[in-house]
Amino acid sequence: VQDAASGRDPGSQGDEGPRQHWREEIGRILGEIQAPLSPLLLRLCHWLLPKLLTRLFRGVRLHRGQLEMVLRAARTPEVPLVFLCSHQSQMDGLLLSFVLLSRGIGVPRVTVGARTSPLLRSLLQRLGGIFLPSGMAQVWSDQDEGLPGAVLDAYVQEMLRSCQPLVLFLEEPPASLLLADPARRWLLRVLRALRDGAVPDALIVPVGIAYDVAP
């Protein structure tokens, strides 16, 4: 992050004024990516979501044997879980977060698409949603990413080091069986973290989500 900031303003290395400006800019970018979790909202959502699900669906079915494998994997010390998921509906993130939290795996960080209102974005961030910094979803070049890309790299490395579960949706609903550009961005960060030794390993969990009728 320091390299990216000093590369944009070579004269800032010894000057406190520009350095303070870049600290504020880095804080702004980080605020676009995530927000602190809200225990109150999480408890409210955990209480309300089962009631919503029972109104929307007749039931939710999980493969018990596969779930037990995931629970055993979650107990592996100092190795983060990365869930790579199909994407059928905007309900997927809430549904998967509820399943993981209710099974004791913890509150995951869930990647969310850019097409959300500011109010919904703020709410989802408090529930564990994470977003690409503004403008990054429109370019596909390391040279164009600059400081936002460096902050995102550092954020993903720290998240994996802390062993927070990470949920990546590979498609944009309705599913097109094509890897979405935002998913490419997030996957690139995970691969870089592994390549650079930020974490020794990561457990990849493929997740399939299907509905009889998508909500």
CSV table of C-alpha atoms in Angstrom, one decimal:
chain,number,residue,atom,x,y,z
A,1,VAL,CA,0.0,0.0,0.0
A,2,GLN,CA,2.9,2.4,0.8
A,3,ASP,CA,4.5,1.6,-2.5
A,4,ALA,CA,1.2,2.3,-4.4
A,5,ALA,CA,0.7,5.6,-2.5
A,6,SER,CA,4.3,6.8,-3.0
A,7,GLY,CA,4.2,5.8,-6.7
A,8,ARG,CA,1.2,8.2,-7.2
A,9,ASP,CA,3.0,11.0,-5.3
A,10,PRO,CA,6.8,10.5,-5.3
A,11,GLY,CA,7.3,13.7,-3.2
A,12,SER,CA,5.1,12.4,-0.3
A,13,GLN,CA,7.6,10.1,1.4
A,14,GLY,CA,9.0,12.7,3.8
A,15,ASP,CA,6.2,15.2,3.9
A,16,GLU,CA,3.5,14.8,6.6
A,17,GLY,CA,0.8,16.7,4.7
A,18,PRO,CA,0.6,14.3,1.7
A,19,ARG,CA,1.1,11.3,4.0
A,20,GLN,CA,-2.0,12.3,6.0
A,21,HIS,CA,-3.9,12.8,2.7
A,22,TRP,CA,-3.0,9.2,1.7
A,23,ARG,CA,-4.0,7.8,5.1
A,24,GLU,CA,-7.4,9.4,4.7
A,25,GLU,CA,-7.7,8.1,1.1
A,26,ILE,CA,-6.7,4.6,2.3
A,27,GLY,CA,-9.3,4.8,5.1
A,28,ARG,CA,-12.0,5.9,2.5
A,29,ILE,CA,-11.1,2.9,0.2
A,30,LEU,CA,-11.3,0.5,3.2
A,31,GLY,CA,-14.6,2.0,4.2
A,32,GLU,CA,-15.9,1.1,0.7
A,33,ILE,CA,-14.8,-2.5,1.1
A,34,GLN,CA,-16.1,-3.3,4.5
A,35,ALA,CA,-17.6,-1.9,7.7
A,36,PRO,CA,-17.5,-3.2,11.3
A,37,LEU,CA,-20.0,-6.0,12.0
A,38,SER,CA,-23.1,-5.1,14.0
A,39,PRO,CA,-23.8,-7.7,16.7
A,40,LEU,CA,-27.4,-6.3,17.1
A,41,LEU,CA,-28.2,-6.5,13.4
A,42,LEU,CA,-26.6,-10.0,13.2
A,43,ARG,CA,-28.8,-11.2,16.1
A,44,LEU,CA,-31.9,-9.6,14.6
A,45,CYS,CA,-31.2,-11.2,11.2
A,46,HIS,CA,-30.5,-14.6,12.8
A,47,TRP,CA,-33.9,-14.4,14.5
A,48,LEU,CA,-35.8,-13.0,11.5
A,49,LEU,CA,-34.3,-15.0,8.6
A,50,PRO,CA,-35.9,-18.4,9.6
A,51,LYS,CA,-39.3,-16.8,9.7
A,52,LEU,CA,-38.7,-15.3,6.2
A,53,LEU,CA,-37.4,-18.6,4.8
A,54,THR,CA,-40.4,-20.5,6.1
A,55,ARG,CA,-42.7,-18.1,4.2
A,56,LEU,CA,-40.7,-18.3,1.0
A,57,PHE,CA,-39.9,-22.0,0.9
A,58,ARG,CA,-41.3,-25.3,2.0
A,59,GLY,CA,-37.9,-26.2,3.3
A,60,VAL,CA,-34.1,-25.9,2.9
A,61,ARG,CA,-32.2,-29.1,2.4
A,62,LEU,CA,-28.5,-29.6,3.1
A,63,HIS,CA,-26.3,-32.6,2.4
A,64,ARG,CA,-25.5,-33.7,6.0
A,65,GLY,CA,-22.4,-35.7,5.1
A,66,GLN,CA,-20.9,-32.8,3.2
A,67,LEU,CA,-21.8,-30.4,5.9
A,68,GLU,CA,-19.9,-32.6,8.5
A,69,MET,CA,-16.9,-32.5,6.2
A,70,VAL,CA,-17.0,-28.6,6.2
A,71,LEU,CA,-17.4,-28.5,10.0
A,72,ARG,CA,-14.3,-30.7,10.3
A,73,ALA,CA,-12.4,-28.5,7.9
A,74,ALA,CA,-13.4,-25.4,9.8
A,75,ARG,CA,-11.6,-26.8,12.9
A,76,THR,CA,-8.2,-26.9,11.0
A,77,PRO,CA,-6.0,-24.4,12.8
A,78,GLU,CA,-4.7,-21.3,11.0
A,79,VAL,CA,-6.2,-22.4,7.6
A,80,PRO,CA,-9.0,-20.2,6.3
A,81,LEU,CA,-12.1,-21.5,4.5
A,82,VAL,CA,-12.9,-20.0,1.1
A,83,PHE,CA,-16.4,-20.9,-0.3
A,84,LEU,CA,-16.7,-20.8,-4.1
A,85,CYS,CA,-20.5,-20.6,-4.8
A,86,SER,CA,-22.9,-20.7,-7.7
A,87,HIS,CA,-25.2,-17.7,-7.7
A,88,GLN,CA,-28.9,-18.1,-8.4
A,89,SER,CA,-30.6,-15.4,-6.5
A,90,GLN,CA,-30.0,-12.3,-4.3
A,91,MET,CA,-31.1,-14.4,-1.4
A,92,ASP,CA,-28.0,-16.7,-1.7
A,93,GLY,CA,-25.7,-14.6,0.5
A,94,LEU,CA,-28.2,-14.3,3.4
A,95,LEU,CA,-29.1,-18.0,3.1
A,96,LEU,CA,-25.5,-19.2,3.2
A,97,SER,CA,-24.5,-16.8,5.9
A,98,PHE,CA,-27.4,-18.1,8.1
A,99,VAL,CA,-26.4,-21.7,7.5
A,100,LEU,CA,-22.7,-21.1,8.4
A,101,LEU,CA,-23.5,-19.0,11.4
A,102,SER,CA,-26.1,-21.4,12.8
A,103,ARG,CA,-23.6,-24.3,12.4
A,104,GLY,CA,-21.0,-22.6,14.5
A,105,ILE,CA,-18.6,-21.8,11.6
A,106,GLY,CA,-18.8,-18.0,12.3
A,107,VAL,CA,-19.9,-14.9,10.4
A,108,PRO,CA,-18.5,-15.1,6.9
A,109,ARG,CA,-17.4,-12.2,4.7
A,110,VAL,CA,-19.6,-12.4,1.7
A,111,THR,CA,-18.7,-10.7,-1.6
A,112,VAL,CA,-21.6,-8.6,-2.9
A,113,GLY,CA,-22.2,-7.2,-6.4
A,114,ALA,CA,-21.9,-3.5,-7.2
A,115,ARG,CA,-25.5,-3.0,-8.2
A,116,THR,CA,-26.9,-2.1,-4.7
A,117,SER,CA,-28.3,1.1,-3.3
A,118,PRO,CA,-26.1,3.1,-0.8
A,119,LEU,CA,-28.6,2.2,2.0
A,120,LEU,CA,-28.6,-1.5,1.2
A,121,ARG,CA,-24.8,-1.5,0.8
A,122,SER,CA,-24.4,0.0,4.3
A,123,LEU,CA,-26.8,-2.6,5.8
A,124,LEU,CA,-25.1,-5.6,4.1
A,125,GLN,CA,-21.6,-4.4,5.2
A,126,ARG,CA,-22.8,-4.5,8.8
A,127,LEU,CA,-23.9,-8.1,8.2
A,128,GLY,CA,-20.6,-9.2,6.7
A,129,GLY,CA,-20.9,-8.1,3.1
A,130,ILE,CA,-17.8,-6.8,1.3
A,131,PHE,CA,-17.5,-4.8,-1.9
A,132,LEU,CA,-15.0,-4.0,-4.5
A,133,PRO,CA,-13.8,-0.3,-4.2
A,134,SER,CA,-15.6,2.0,-6.5
A,135,GLY,CA,-14.3,1.9,-10.1
A,136,MET,CA,-12.4,-1.4,-9.8
A,137,ALA,CA,-15.2,-3.5,-11.3
A,138,GLN,CA,-15.0,-1.5,-14.6
A,139,VAL,CA,-11.3,-2.2,-15.4
A,140,TRP,CA,-9.4,-5.4,-15.8
A,141,SER,CA,-5.7,-4.4,-15.7
A,142,ASP,CA,-3.3,-4.5,-12.8
A,143,GLN,CA,-1.9,-1.2,-14.0
A,144,ASP,CA,-5.3,0.5,-13.7
A,145,GLU,CA,-5.9,-0.7,-10.1
A,146,GLY,CA,-3.4,1.5,-8.3
A,147,LEU,CA,-4.0,2.3,-4.7
A,148,PRO,CA,-7.5,0.7,-4.5
A,149,GLY,CA,-6.0,-2.6,-5.8
A,150,ALA,CA,-3.2,-2.4,-3.2
A,151,VAL,CA,-5.6,-1.8,-0.4
A,152,LEU,CA,-7.8,-4.7,-1.5
A,153,ASP,CA,-4.8,-7.0,-1.7
A,154,ALA,CA,-3.8,-6.0,1.9
A,155,TYR,CA,-7.4,-6.4,3.1
A,156,VAL,CA,-7.8,-9.9,1.7
A,157,GLN,CA,-4.5,-11.0,3.1
A,158,GLU,CA,-5.4,-9.8,6.6
A,159,MET,CA,-8.8,-11.4,6.4
A,160,LEU,CA,-7.3,-14.8,5.4
A,161,ARG,CA,-4.7,-14.5,8.2
A,162,SER,CA,-7.5,-14.0,10.7
A,163,CYS,CA,-9.2,-17.2,9.3
A,164,GLN,CA,-12.5,-15.4,8.6
A,165,PRO,CA,-14.6,-17.5,6.3
A,166,LEU,CA,-14.8,-15.9,2.8
A,167,VAL,CA,-17.7,-16.5,0.4
A,168,LEU,CA,-17.1,-15.8,-3.2
A,169,PHE,CA,-20.0,-15.9,-5.7
A,170,LEU,CA,-18.6,-16.9,-9.1
A,171,GLU,CA,-21.6,-15.7,-11.2
A,172,GLU,CA,-24.0,-12.9,-11.5
A,173,PRO,CA,-27.6,-13.9,-11.1
A,174,PRO,CA,-29.4,-15.2,-13.1
A,175,ALA,CA,-26.5,-17.7,-13.4
A,176,SER,CA,-24.8,-17.7,-16.8
A,177,LEU,CA,-22.1,-20.3,-16.2
A,178,LEU,CA,-19.5,-17.6,-16.8
A,179,LEU,CA,-17.0,-16.3,-14.3
A,180,ALA,CA,-18.1,-12.7,-13.5
A,181,ASP,CA,-15.5,-10.0,-13.6
A,182,PRO,CA,-15.9,-9.1,-9.9
A,183,ALA,CA,-15.3,-12.8,-9.0
A,184,ARG,CA,-12.1,-12.7,-11.0
A,185,ARG,CA,-10.9,-9.7,-8.9
A,186,TRP,CA,-11.6,-11.5,-5.6
A,187,LEU,CA,-10.1,-14.8,-6.8
A,188,LEU,CA,-6.9,-13.0,-7.9
A,189,ARG,CA,-6.5,-11.6,-4.4
A,190,VAL,CA,-6.8,-15.0,-2.8
A,191,LEU,CA,-4.3,-16.5,-5.3
A,192,ARG,CA,-1.9,-13.6,-4.6
A,193,ALA,CA,-2.2,-14.1,-0.8
A,194,LEU,CA,-1.3,-17.8,-1.3
A,195,ARG,CA,1.5,-17.1,-3.8
A,196,ASP,CA,3.1,-14.4,-1.5
A,197,GLY,CA,2.9,-16.6,1.6
A,198,ALA,CA,0.4,-14.4,3.5
A,199,VAL,CA,-1.3,-17.7,4.5
A,200,PRO,CA,0.3,-21.2,4.2
A,201,ASP,CA,-2.8,-22.8,2.8
A,202,ALA,CA,-6.6,-22.3,2.2
A,203,LEU,CA,-9.4,-24.8,2.2
A,204,ILE,CA,-11.5,-24.4,-0.9
A,205,VAL,CA,-15.2,-25.4,-0.5
A,206,PRO,CA,-17.3,-25.6,-3.7
A,207,VAL,CA,-21.0,-24.7,-2.9
A,208,GLY,CA,-23.9,-25.4,-5.2
A,209,ILE,CA,-27.2,-23.6,-4.5
A,210,ALA,CA,-30.4,-24.5,-6.3
A,211,TYR,CA,-34.1,-23.6,-6.0
A,212,ASP,CA,-37.2,-25.3,-7.3
A,213,VAL,CA,-38.3,-21.8,-8.1
A,214,ALA,CA,-35.7,-19.0,-7.6
A,215,PRO,CA,-37.1,-16.1,-5.5
